[in-house]
Amino acid sequence: MNFWSFVVENRAQILQLTLEHLWIVGIATLLAVAVGIPLGILITRKPALQKPVIVIANIIQTIPSLALFGFLLPAPWIGERAGRLAILALMLYSLLPLIRNTYAGIKGVDHAVVEAARGMGLTDWQLLYKVELPLAASVILAGIRVAVVISVGLATIAAAIGAGGLGELIFRGLAMVNNAVILAGAIPAALMALAADFLLGWLERSIAPQRA
Amino acid sequence: MNAAQTEVEFRAASYWLPNGHEILRNVNLEVRSGEILVLLGRSGSGKTTALKLVNRLLEPSSGEVYVEGRAGRAWDAIQLRRHIGYAIQEVGLFPHYTVARNIALVPSIEQWPRERIDARVQELLKLVGLNSEVGSRYPHQLSGGQRQRVGVARALAADPPILLMDEPFGALDPLTRSDLQREFLGVQKQLGKTVLFVTHDLHEALLLGTRIALLEEGRLVSLSSPQEFLGSSDPLVRKYVQAFSAADTARGGK
């Protein structure tokens, strides 16, 4: 069977798997943003926590993805549904770039700007949302971009535990020794990663602070 | 106005780092209402630290700094800082805010009504010698001198009675600097703020200062009017004056 005829015959299923893929990556990224950005902010305020938080996020990053899926399998509620498990694993992988870039972005804000802001009587919160977060936004977005691109690729492996997504076609193609089926999963996944990279990169440049 | 009234007072104020290194030692100093008190000293003499003790960016390790008769510790730090204008050499304008929004910062967090803020911004731009159209520009579109003017306008925005200035004209070319110094004196004549002004430049100190406080290795070594300073017999003051006139002669080529 050739690639194009497979795609045409199975377009409804490919579309459904693409949406599943997008859903897993999207929810995982949202959760990672909700956890990673506050953690990144926290370690700019509590320097003692910086090392341990970064080390833990680093260690998570080094666990092979299949092994991480395996580790999470016995977890209550999470382990009951493969989709939940995949989302949690992708979220954990996305934490490192988010924490690191949030930290670096805030630390990279011009010292004089922070000093002037504090000297004029901005509270800690005002300093954060009026100065630090807006000025760190493009660096934080770069972290989100890295996380999304990694997640799109890793999500294909989630099919191994039955979480669905485009990985299902890749694994099926491998089992059938059929390149057309593998490509029907791999190409949409690659296009998704490229599109996310392009879109987030464009957003990142458009909010980057102006420099003299 | 009672000219002898004390606005800021250092009482045995010391500051040392957590490792015990002493930056400021037992400083006693009264800043009178409406004067420009210049803190003069070389790098590392503790003059910037002294300034930061006033608006509580740093806490004295021992002793106390009184603002308007109230101990710094008794003030809410945020309220204290909004009550004191602050201008620094690097200016620290918010790069993502227009000039007008930068100037309006304290009035807007103090929730002044919109029309009052707009009117105040226009008034301040005029006061520091900038066109009102500069208000809509961003800091990166300004020259160094314009940025400093905006920094001074921002410090004056909420009409604070006290102004802290940390080498605000230090990074400018000599011509622009002398323009800004002269204009600042004019503005000060109108406003009569109580100003603490940090500089390492004796010329600037003599030009602007009502009184000059000389700091050396964290200690206050002399406090005098500019005339007294030039005629002082104190060895450290003389050294300072001599170094200055030597540099002046070399520059003048006489």
CSV table of C-alpha atoms in Angstrom, one decimal:
chain,number,residue,atom,x,y,z
A,1,MET,CA,0.0,0.0,0.0
A,2,ASN,CA,1.5,3.4,-0.8
A,3,PHE,CA,1.6,6.4,1.5
A,4,TRP,CA,-0.9,8.6,-0.3
A,5,SER,CA,-3.6,6.0,-0.7
A,6,PHE,CA,-3.2,5.1,3.0
A,7,VAL,CA,-3.6,8.7,4.0
A,8,VAL,CA,-6.6,9.2,1.9
A,9,GLU,CA,-8.3,6.0,3.1
A,10,ASN,CA,-7.6,6.7,6.7
A,11,ARG,CA,-7.9,10.5,6.8
A,12,ALA,CA,-10.6,10.5,9.4
A,13,GLN,CA,-8.5,8.4,11.8
A,14,ILE,CA,-5.4,10.4,11.1
A,15,LEU,CA,-7.3,13.6,11.9
A,16,GLN,CA,-8.6,12.1,15.1
A,17,LEU,CA,-5.2,10.9,16.2
A,18,THR,CA,-3.7,14.3,15.4
A,19,LEU,CA,-6.4,16.0,17.6
A,20,GLU,CA,-5.6,13.5,20.3
A,21,HIS,CA,-1.9,14.3,20.0
A,22,LEU,CA,-2.6,18.0,20.1
A,23,TRP,CA,-4.8,17.6,23.2
A,24,ILE,CA,-2.2,15.6,25.1
A,25,VAL,CA,0.5,18.2,24.3
A,26,GLY,CA,-1.7,21.2,24.9
A,27,ILE,CA,-3.0,20.1,28.3
A,28,ALA,CA,0.5,19.0,29.4
A,29,THR,CA,1.9,22.3,28.4
A,30,LEU,CA,-0.8,24.3,30.2
A,31,LEU,CA,-0.1,22.3,33.4
A,32,ALA,CA,3.6,22.7,33.0
A,33,VAL,CA,3.2,26.5,32.6
A,34,ALA,CA,0.9,26.5,35.7
A,35,VAL,CA,3.5,24.7,37.8
A,36,GLY,CA,6.8,25.7,36.1
A,37,ILE,CA,6.5,29.5,36.0
A,38,PRO,CA,5.5,29.8,39.7
A,39,LEU,CA,8.4,27.5,40.6
A,40,GLY,CA,10.8,29.6,38.5
A,41,ILE,CA,9.6,32.7,40.2
A,42,LEU,CA,9.9,31.1,43.6
A,43,ILE,CA,13.6,30.3,43.2
A,44,THR,CA,14.3,33.9,42.2
A,45,ARG,CA,12.9,34.8,45.7
A,46,LYS,CA,14.3,31.9,47.7
A,47,PRO,CA,17.9,31.4,46.5
A,48,ALA,CA,18.3,28.4,48.8
A,49,LEU,CA,15.7,26.5,46.8
A,50,GLN,CA,17.3,27.2,43.4
A,51,LYS,CA,19.8,24.3,43.4
A,52,PRO,CA,17.4,21.5,44.6
A,53,VAL,CA,14.5,22.6,42.3
A,54,ILE,CA,16.8,22.7,39.2
A,55,VAL,CA,18.5,19.4,40.1
A,56,ILE,CA,15.1,17.6,40.5
A,57,ALA,CA,13.9,19.0,37.2
A,58,ASN,CA,17.1,17.9,35.6
A,59,ILE,CA,16.9,14.4,37.0
A,60,ILE,CA,13.3,14.1,35.7
A,61,GLN,CA,14.6,15.2,32.3
A,62,THR,CA,17.2,12.3,32.2
A,63,ILE,CA,14.7,9.5,32.9
A,64,PRO,CA,14.0,7.7,29.6
A,65,SER,CA,10.4,8.4,28.5
A,66,LEU,CA,9.3,4.7,28.4
A,67,ALA,CA,10.7,4.2,31.9
A,68,LEU,CA,8.9,7.3,33.2
A,69,PHE,CA,5.6,6.0,31.7
A,70,GLY,CA,6.3,2.7,33.5
A,71,PHE,CA,7.1,4.4,36.8
A,72,LEU,CA,3.8,6.4,36.7
A,73,LEU,CA,1.7,3.4,35.9
A,74,PRO,CA,1.0,2.3,39.5
A,75,ALA,CA,0.0,5.8,40.6
A,76,PRO,CA,-3.6,6.0,41.8
A,77,TRP,CA,-6.1,7.9,39.5
A,78,ILE,CA,-3.3,8.8,37.1
A,79,GLY,CA,-2.5,5.2,36.2
A,80,GLU,CA,-6.1,4.4,35.5
A,81,ARG,CA,-6.1,6.2,32.2
A,82,ALA,CA,-3.2,6.1,29.7
A,83,GLY,CA,-4.2,9.7,28.6
A,84,ARG,CA,-3.7,11.1,32.1
A,85,LEU,CA,-0.5,9.3,32.4
A,86,ALA,CA,0.9,10.6,29.2
A,87,ILE,CA,-0.1,14.2,30.1
A,88,LEU,CA,1.6,13.9,33.5
A,89,ALA,CA,4.8,12.5,32.0
A,90,LEU,CA,4.9,15.3,29.3
A,91,MET,CA,4.2,17.9,31.9
A,92,LEU,CA,7.2,16.6,34.0
A,93,TYR,CA,9.5,16.8,31.0
A,94,SER,CA,8.4,20.3,30.2
A,95,LEU,CA,9.1,21.6,33.7
A,96,LEU,CA,12.9,22.0,33.2
A,97,PRO,CA,12.8,24.5,30.3
A,98,LEU,CA,10.0,26.4,32.0
A,99,ILE,CA,11.6,26.7,35.4
A,100,ARG,CA,15.0,27.5,33.9
A,101,ASN,CA,13.8,30.1,31.5
A,102,THR,CA,11.6,31.8,34.0
A,103,TYR,CA,14.5,32.0,36.4
A,104,ALA,CA,16.9,33.2,33.8
A,105,GLY,CA,14.4,35.7,32.4
A,106,ILE,CA,13.7,37.3,35.7
A,107,LYS,CA,17.4,37.3,36.7
A,108,GLY,CA,18.3,38.9,33.4
A,109,VAL,CA,16.1,42.0,34.0
A,110,ASP,CA,18.3,45.1,34.1
A,111,HIS,CA,19.4,45.5,37.7
A,112,ALA,CA,19.0,49.3,37.5
A,113,VAL,CA,15.3,48.9,36.5
A,114,VAL,CA,14.6,46.6,39.5
A,115,GLU,CA,16.5,49.0,41.8
A,116,ALA,CA,14.6,52.0,40.6
A,117,ALA,CA,11.3,50.1,40.9
A,118,ARG,CA,12.0,49.1,44.5
A,119,GLY,CA,13.3,52.6,45.3
A,120,MET,CA,10.1,54.2,44.2
A,121,GLY,CA,8.1,52.0,46.4
A,122,LEU,CA,6.7,49.2,44.3
A,123,THR,CA,5.6,46.2,46.4
A,124,ASP,CA,7.0,42.7,45.6
A,125,TRP,CA,3.8,41.9,43.6
A,126,GLN,CA,4.0,45.1,41.6
A,127,LEU,CA,7.6,44.5,40.9
A,128,LEU,CA,6.8,41.0,39.6
A,129,TYR,CA,3.8,41.8,37.4
A,130,LYS,CA,4.7,45.3,36.3
A,131,VAL,CA,8.4,44.9,35.7
A,132,GLU,CA,9.9,41.4,35.9
A,133,LEU,CA,7.3,39.2,34.2
A,134,PRO,CA,6.7,41.6,31.2
A,135,LEU,CA,10.5,42.0,30.7
A,136,ALA,CA,11.1,38.3,31.1
A,137,ALA,CA,8.2,37.3,28.9
A,138,SER,CA,10.2,36.6,25.7
A,139,VAL,CA,12.6,34.4,27.6
A,140,ILE,CA,9.8,32.5,29.3
A,141,LEU,CA,8.1,32.0,26.0
A,142,ALA,CA,11.3,30.6,24.6
A,143,GLY,CA,11.1,28.0,27.3
A,144,ILE,CA,7.5,27.2,26.5
A,145,ARG,CA,8.6,26.8,22.8
A,146,VAL,CA,11.3,24.3,23.7
A,147,ALA,CA,8.9,22.4,26.0
A,148,VAL,CA,6.2,22.2,23.3
A,149,VAL,CA,8.6,21.0,20.6
A,150,ILE,CA,10.0,18.3,22.9
A,151,SER,CA,6.4,17.3,24.0
A,152,VAL,CA,5.2,16.8,20.4
A,153,GLY,CA,8.0,14.3,19.8
A,154,LEU,CA,7.7,12.6,23.1
A,155,ALA,CA,3.9,12.2,22.8
A,156,THR,CA,4.4,9.7,20.0
A,157,ILE,CA,5.9,7.3,22.5
A,158,ALA,CA,2.8,7.7,24.8
A,159,ALA,CA,1.1,5.4,22.3
A,160,ALA,CA,3.2,2.6,23.6
A,161,ILE,CA,1.1,2.7,26.8
A,162,GLY,CA,-2.1,3.2,24.9
A,163,ALA,CA,-2.5,6.9,25.3
A,164,GLY,CA,-3.4,7.4,21.6
A,165,GLY,CA,-2.1,10.2,19.4
A,166,LEU,CA,0.0,9.9,16.2
A,167,GLY,CA,2.4,7.5,17.9
A,168,GLU,CA,-0.3,4.8,17.4
A,169,LEU,CA,0.3,4.9,13.6
A,170,ILE,CA,4.0,4.8,14.1
A,171,PHE,CA,3.9,1.7,16.4
A,172,ARG,CA,1.3,0.0,14.1
A,173,GLY,CA,3.5,0.7,11.1
A,174,LEU,CA,6.5,-0.7,12.9
A,175,ALA,CA,4.6,-3.9,13.8
A,176,MET,CA,3.4,-4.2,10.2
A,177,VAL,CA,6.8,-3.3,8.8
A,178,ASN,CA,5.0,-0.7,6.7
A,179,ASN,CA,6.7,2.6,6.0
A,180,ALA,CA,3.6,4.2,4.7
A,181,VAL,CA,1.8,3.7,8.0
A,182,ILE,CA,4.8,5.0,10.0
A,183,LEU,CA,5.0,8.1,7.8
A,184,ALA,CA,1.3,8.8,8.2
A,185,GLY,CA,2.0,9.2,11.9
A,186,ALA,CA,5.5,10.7,11.7
A,187,ILE,CA,4.8,13.4,9.1
A,188,PRO,CA,1.9,15.1,10.9
A,189,ALA,CA,3.8,15.0,14.2
A,190,ALA,CA,6.8,16.6,12.5
A,191,LEU,CA,4.6,19.3,10.9
A,192,MET,CA,3.0,19.9,14.3
A,193,ALA,CA,6.4,20.5,15.9
A,194,LEU,CA,7.5,22.8,13.1
A,195,ALA,CA,4.2,24.8,13.2
A,196,ALA,CA,4.5,25.2,17.0
A,197,ASP,CA,8.1,26.2,16.8
A,198,PHE,CA,7.3,28.8,14.1
A,199,LEU,CA,4.3,30.3,15.9
A,200,LEU,CA,5.8,30.5,19.3
A,201,GLY,CA,9.1,31.8,17.8
A,202,TRP,CA,7.1,34.6,16.1
A,203,LEU,CA,5.3,35.4,19.3
A,204,GLU,CA,8.5,35.5,21.2
A,205,ARG,CA,10.1,38.0,18.8
A,206,SER,CA,7.0,40.2,18.8
A,207,ILE,CA,7.0,40.6,22.6
A,208,ALA,CA,10.8,40.9,23.0
A,209,PRO,CA,11.7,44.1,24.9
A,210,GLN,CA,12.9,47.0,22.7
A,211,ARG,CA,16.6,47.8,23.0
A,212,ALA,CA,18.5,50.9,22.1
B,1,MET,CA,9.2,77.5,55.8
B,2,ASN,CA,11.3,76.8,58.8
B,3,ALA,CA,14.8,76.5,57.2
B,4,ALA,CA,16.4,74.9,60.3
B,5,GLN,CA,14.0,72.0,60.4
B,6,THR,CA,15.6,68.6,60.1
B,7,GLU,CA,14.1,66.3,57.5
B,8,VAL,CA,16.5,63.4,57.6
B,9,GLU,CA,18.8,62.5,60.4
B,10,PHE,CA,21.4,59.8,60.7
B,11,ARG,CA,21.9,58.8,64.4
B,12,ALA,CA,25.0,56.6,64.9
B,13,ALA,CA,24.1,54.8,61.7
B,14,SER,CA,26.3,51.9,60.8
B,15,TYR,CA,26.0,49.3,58.1
B,16,TRP,CA,28.0,46.1,57.7
B,17,LEU,CA,27.7,43.2,55.4
B,18,PRO,CA,26.8,39.7,56.7
B,19,ASN,CA,30.5,38.8,56.6
B,20,GLY,CA,31.2,41.6,59.0
B,21,HIS,CA,32.8,43.9,56.4
B,22,GLU,CA,32.0,47.5,57.5
B,23,ILE,CA,30.6,49.8,54.9
B,24,LEU,CA,29.4,52.7,57.0
B,25,ARG,CA,30.5,53.5,60.5
B,26,ASN,CA,28.7,55.5,63.1
B,27,VAL,CA,27.5,58.3,60.9
B,28,ASN,CA,25.7,61.3,62.5
B,29,LEU,CA,24.2,63.7,60.1
B,30,GLU,CA,21.3,66.1,59.9
B,31,VAL,CA,19.8,67.1,56.6
B,32,ARG,CA,17.8,70.3,56.8
B,33,SER,CA,14.7,71.1,55.0
B,34,GLY,CA,15.2,72.7,51.6
B,35,GLU,CA,19.0,72.2,51.4
B,36,ILE,CA,21.0,70.2,49.0
B,37,LEU,CA,23.3,68.1,51.1
B,38,VAL,CA,26.1,66.5,49.0
B,39,LEU,CA,27.6,63.2,50.0
B,40,LEU,CA,31.0,63.4,48.5
B,41,GLY,CA,33.5,60.6,48.5
B,42,ARG,CA,35.5,58.2,46.4
B,43,SER,CA,34.2,54.8,45.2
B,44,GLY,CA,33.6,52.5,48.2
B,45,SER,CA,33.4,55.3,50.7
B,46,GLY,CA,29.9,54.3,51.6
B,47,LYS,CA,28.0,57.3,50.1
B,48,THR,CA,25.5,55.1,48.1
B,49,THR,CA,25.0,52.9,51.1
B,50,ALA,CA,24.1,56.0,53.2
B,51,LEU,CA,21.6,57.0,50.6
B,52,LYS,CA,19.9,53.6,50.6
B,53,LEU,CA,19.6,53.6,54.4
B,54,VAL,CA,17.3,56.6,54.0
B,55,ASN,CA,14.7,54.9,51.8
B,56,ARG,CA,15.2,51.6,53.4
B,57,LEU,CA,16.6,49.8,50.4
B,58,LEU,CA,19.1,48.8,53.1
B,59,GLU,CA,18.5,48.5,56.9
B,60,PRO,CA,21.1,50.0,59.2
B,61,SER,CA,23.0,47.3,61.1
B,62,SER,CA,23.0,49.6,64.1
B,63,GLY,CA,21.9,53.1,64.8
B,64,GLU,CA,18.9,54.6,63.0
B,65,VAL,CA,17.9,57.0,60.2
B,66,TYR,CA,15.0,59.3,61.0
B,67,VAL,CA,12.8,60.7,58.3
B,68,GLU,CA,10.6,63.6,59.2
B,69,GLY,CA,11.3,62.8,62.8
B,70,ARG,CA,10.2,59.2,62.6
B,71,ALA,CA,12.6,56.3,62.9
B,72,GLY,CA,12.9,54.5,59.6
B,73,ARG,CA,11.9,51.2,61.2
B,74,ALA,CA,8.6,52.8,62.3
B,75,TRP,CA,7.7,53.6,58.7
B,76,ASP,CA,6.1,51.2,56.3
B,77,ALA,CA,8.9,50.7,53.8
B,78,ILE,CA,6.7,51.0,50.8
B,79,GLN,CA,5.0,54.2,52.1
B,80,LEU,CA,8.4,55.6,53.0
B,81,ARG,CA,9.8,55.1,49.5
B,82,ARG,CA,6.7,56.6,47.8
B,83,HIS,CA,7.3,59.6,50.0
B,84,ILE,CA,10.9,60.0,48.8
B,85,GLY,CA,12.0,60.7,45.2
B,86,TYR,CA,14.9,58.4,44.0
B,87,ALA,CA,17.1,59.1,40.9
B,88,ILE,CA,20.1,56.9,40.1
B,89,GLN,CA,22.9,57.1,37.6
B,90,GLU,CA,21.7,54.2,35.5
B,91,VAL,CA,18.2,55.8,35.6
B,92,GLY,CA,16.4,52.5,35.5
B,93,LEU,CA,13.5,53.6,33.3
B,94,PHE,CA,11.1,50.8,32.5
B,95,PRO,CA,12.0,49.9,28.9
B,96,HIS,CA,8.4,48.6,28.2
B,97,TYR,CA,6.7,51.8,29.4
B,98,THR,CA,6.5,55.1,27.4
B,99,VAL,CA,8.2,58.1,29.0
B,100,ALA,CA,4.8,59.4,30.2
B,101,ARG,CA,4.0,56.1,31.8
B,102,ASN,CA,7.4,56.0,33.4
B,103,ILE,CA,6.9,59.4,34.9
B,104,ALA,CA,3.4,58.5,36.0
B,105,LEU,CA,4.5,55.4,37.8
B,106,VAL,CA,4.2,56.4,41.5
B,107,PRO,CA,1.0,58.6,40.9
B,108,SER,CA,-0.6,55.7,39.1
B,109,ILE,CA,0.2,53.1,41.8
B,110,GLU,CA,-1.1,55.7,44.3
B,111,GLN,CA,-4.3,55.7,42.1
B,112,TRP,CA,-4.4,59.4,41.3
B,113,PRO,CA,-7.3,60.2,38.9
B,114,ARG,CA,-6.4,60.0,35.3
B,115,GLU,CA,-6.7,63.7,34.4
B,116,ARG,CA,-4.5,64.6,37.4
B,117,ILE,CA,-1.8,62.2,36.3
B,118,ASP,CA,-1.9,63.5,32.7
B,119,ALA,CA,-1.6,67.1,33.8
B,120,ARG,CA,1.2,66.2,36.2
B,121,VAL,CA,3.2,64.4,33.5
B,122,GLN,CA,2.9,67.5,31.2
B,123,GLU,CA,3.9,69.8,34.0
B,124,LEU,CA,7.0,67.6,34.8
B,125,LEU,CA,8.1,67.3,31.2
B,126,LYS,CA,8.1,71.0,31.0
B,127,LEU,CA,9.9,71.4,34.3
B,128,VAL,CA,12.8,69.2,33.2
B,129,GLY,CA,13.0,70.9,29.8
B,130,LEU,CA,11.4,68.2,27.6
B,131,ASN,CA,8.8,68.6,24.8
B,132,SER,CA,5.4,67.1,25.6
B,133,GLU,CA,5.8,64.9,22.5
B,134,VAL,CA,8.7,63.1,24.2
B,135,GLY,CA,6.0,61.6,26.5
B,136,SER,CA,4.9,59.1,23.9
B,137,ARG,CA,8.4,57.8,23.2
B,138,TYR,CA,10.1,54.8,24.7
B,139,PRO,CA,13.3,55.1,26.8
B,140,HIS,CA,15.5,53.4,24.1
B,141,GLN,CA,14.5,56.3,21.7
B,142,LEU,CA,16.0,58.9,24.0
B,143,SER,CA,19.5,60.4,24.4
B,144,GLY,CA,21.4,59.9,27.6
B,145,GLY,CA,20.6,63.4,28.7
B,146,GLN,CA,16.9,63.0,28.0
B,147,ARG,CA,16.8,59.8,29.9
B,148,GLN,CA,18.3,61.5,33.0
B,149,ARG,CA,15.8,64.3,32.7
B,150,VAL,CA,13.0,61.7,32.6
B,151,GLY,CA,14.6,60.0,35.6
B,152,VAL,CA,14.5,63.3,37.6
B,153,ALA,CA,10.9,63.9,36.4
B,154,ARG,CA,9.9,60.4,37.6
B,155,ALA,CA,11.5,61.0,41.0
B,156,LEU,CA,9.5,64.3,41.4
B,157,ALA,CA,6.2,62.8,40.1
B,158,ALA,CA,4.3,62.4,43.4
B,159,ASP,CA,5.8,65.7,44.7
B,160,PRO,CA,7.9,64.1,47.4
B,161,PRO,CA,9.4,66.4,50.0
B,162,ILE,CA,12.7,64.5,50.0
B,163,LEU,CA,14.8,63.6,47.0
B,164,LEU,CA,17.7,61.1,46.9
B,165,MET,CA,20.0,61.4,43.9
B,166,ASP,CA,22.8,59.0,43.3
B,167,GLU,CA,25.2,60.5,40.7
B,168,PRO,CA,22.2,61.3,38.5
B,169,PHE,CA,24.4,63.2,36.0
B,170,GLY,CA,27.5,60.9,36.3
B,171,ALA,CA,27.2,59.1,33.0
B,172,LEU,CA,26.8,62.1,30.8
B,173,ASP,CA,29.2,64.0,28.6
B,174,PRO,CA,30.6,67.2,30.3
B,175,LEU,CA,28.5,69.7,28.4
B,176,THR,CA,25.2,67.9,28.9
B,177,ARG,CA,26.1,67.3,32.5
B,178,SER,CA,26.7,71.0,33.2
B,179,ASP,CA,23.4,71.9,31.4
B,180,LEU,CA,21.6,69.5,33.7
B,181,GLN,CA,23.3,70.7,36.8
B,182,ARG,CA,22.4,74.3,36.1
B,183,GLU,CA,18.8,73.4,35.2
B,184,PHE,CA,18.6,71.2,38.3
B,185,LEU,CA,19.6,74.2,40.5
B,186,GLY,CA,16.9,76.2,38.8
B,187,VAL,CA,14.3,73.6,39.4
B,188,GLN,CA,15.4,73.2,43.0
B,189,LYS,CA,15.1,77.0,43.5
B,190,GLN,CA,11.4,76.7,42.5
B,191,LEU,CA,10.6,73.5,44.5
B,192,GLY,CA,12.8,73.8,47.6
B,193,LYS,CA,13.1,70.0,48.1
B,194,THR,CA,15.3,68.5,50.7
B,195,VAL,CA,18.0,66.8,48.6
B,196,LEU,CA,20.6,64.2,49.4
B,197,PHE,CA,23.0,64.2,46.4
B,198,VAL,CA,25.7,61.6,46.0
B,199,THR,CA,28.7,62.4,43.8
B,200,HIS,CA,32.5,61.8,43.6
B,201,ASP,CA,33.0,64.9,41.6
B,202,LEU,CA,34.1,67.9,43.8
B,203,HIS,CA,33.2,70.3,41.0
B,204,GLU,CA,29.6,69.1,41.1
B,205,ALA,CA,29.6,69.1,44.9
B,206,LEU,CA,30.8,72.7,45.0
B,207,LEU,CA,28.3,73.8,42.4
B,208,LEU,CA,25.2,72.1,43.8
B,209,GLY,CA,25.8,71.7,47.5
B,210,THR,CA,24.4,73.8,50.3
B,211,ARG,CA,26.6,71.7,52.5
B,212,ILE,CA,29.1,69.0,51.6
B,213,ALA,CA,29.6,65.9,53.7
B,214,LEU,CA,32.8,64.1,52.9
B,215,LEU,CA,32.9,60.4,53.5
B,216,GLU,CA,36.0,58.3,53.6
B,217,GLU,CA,36.0,54.5,54.3
B,218,GLY,CA,32.6,54.7,55.7
B,219,ARG,CA,33.1,57.6,58.1
B,220,LEU,CA,31.9,61.1,57.9
B,221,VAL,CA,35.1,63.1,58.0
B,222,SER,CA,33.9,66.6,57.4
B,223,LEU,CA,30.7,68.6,57.0
B,224,SER,CA,30.8,72.1,55.8
B,225,SER,CA,29.6,74.7,53.3
B,226,PRO,CA,31.4,74.7,49.9
B,227,GLN,CA,33.4,77.8,51.0
B,228,GLU,CA,34.5,76.3,54.2
B,229,PHE,CA,35.3,73.1,52.4
B,230,LEU,CA,37.8,74.8,50.0
B,231,GLY,CA,39.4,76.6,53.0
B,232,SER,CA,39.5,73.6,55.3
B,233,SER,CA,42.7,72.7,57.1
B,234,ASP,CA,41.5,69.1,57.6
B,235,PRO,CA,44.2,66.9,55.9
B,236,LEU,CA,41.8,64.7,54.1
B,237,VAL,CA,39.7,67.6,52.8
B,238,ARG,CA,42.9,69.3,51.7
B,239,LYS,CA,44.0,66.1,49.9
B,240,TYR,CA,40.7,66.1,48.1
B,241,VAL,CA,40.9,69.8,47.1
B,242,GLN,CA,44.5,69.4,46.0
B,243,ALA,CA,43.8,66.4,43.8
B,244,PHE,CA,40.9,68.3,42.3
B,245,SER,CA,42.9,71.5,41.6
B,246,ALA,CA,45.8,69.5,40.2
B,247,ALA,CA,43.4,67.8,37.8
B,248,ASP,CA,41.9,71.2,37.0
B,249,THR,CA,45.3,72.7,36.2
B,250,ALA,CA,46.3,69.8,34.1
B,251,ARG,CA,43.0,70.1,32.2
B,252,GLY,CA,43.3,73.8,31.9
B,253,GLY,CA,46.9,73.6,30.7
B,254,LYS,CA,47.9,76.6,32.7
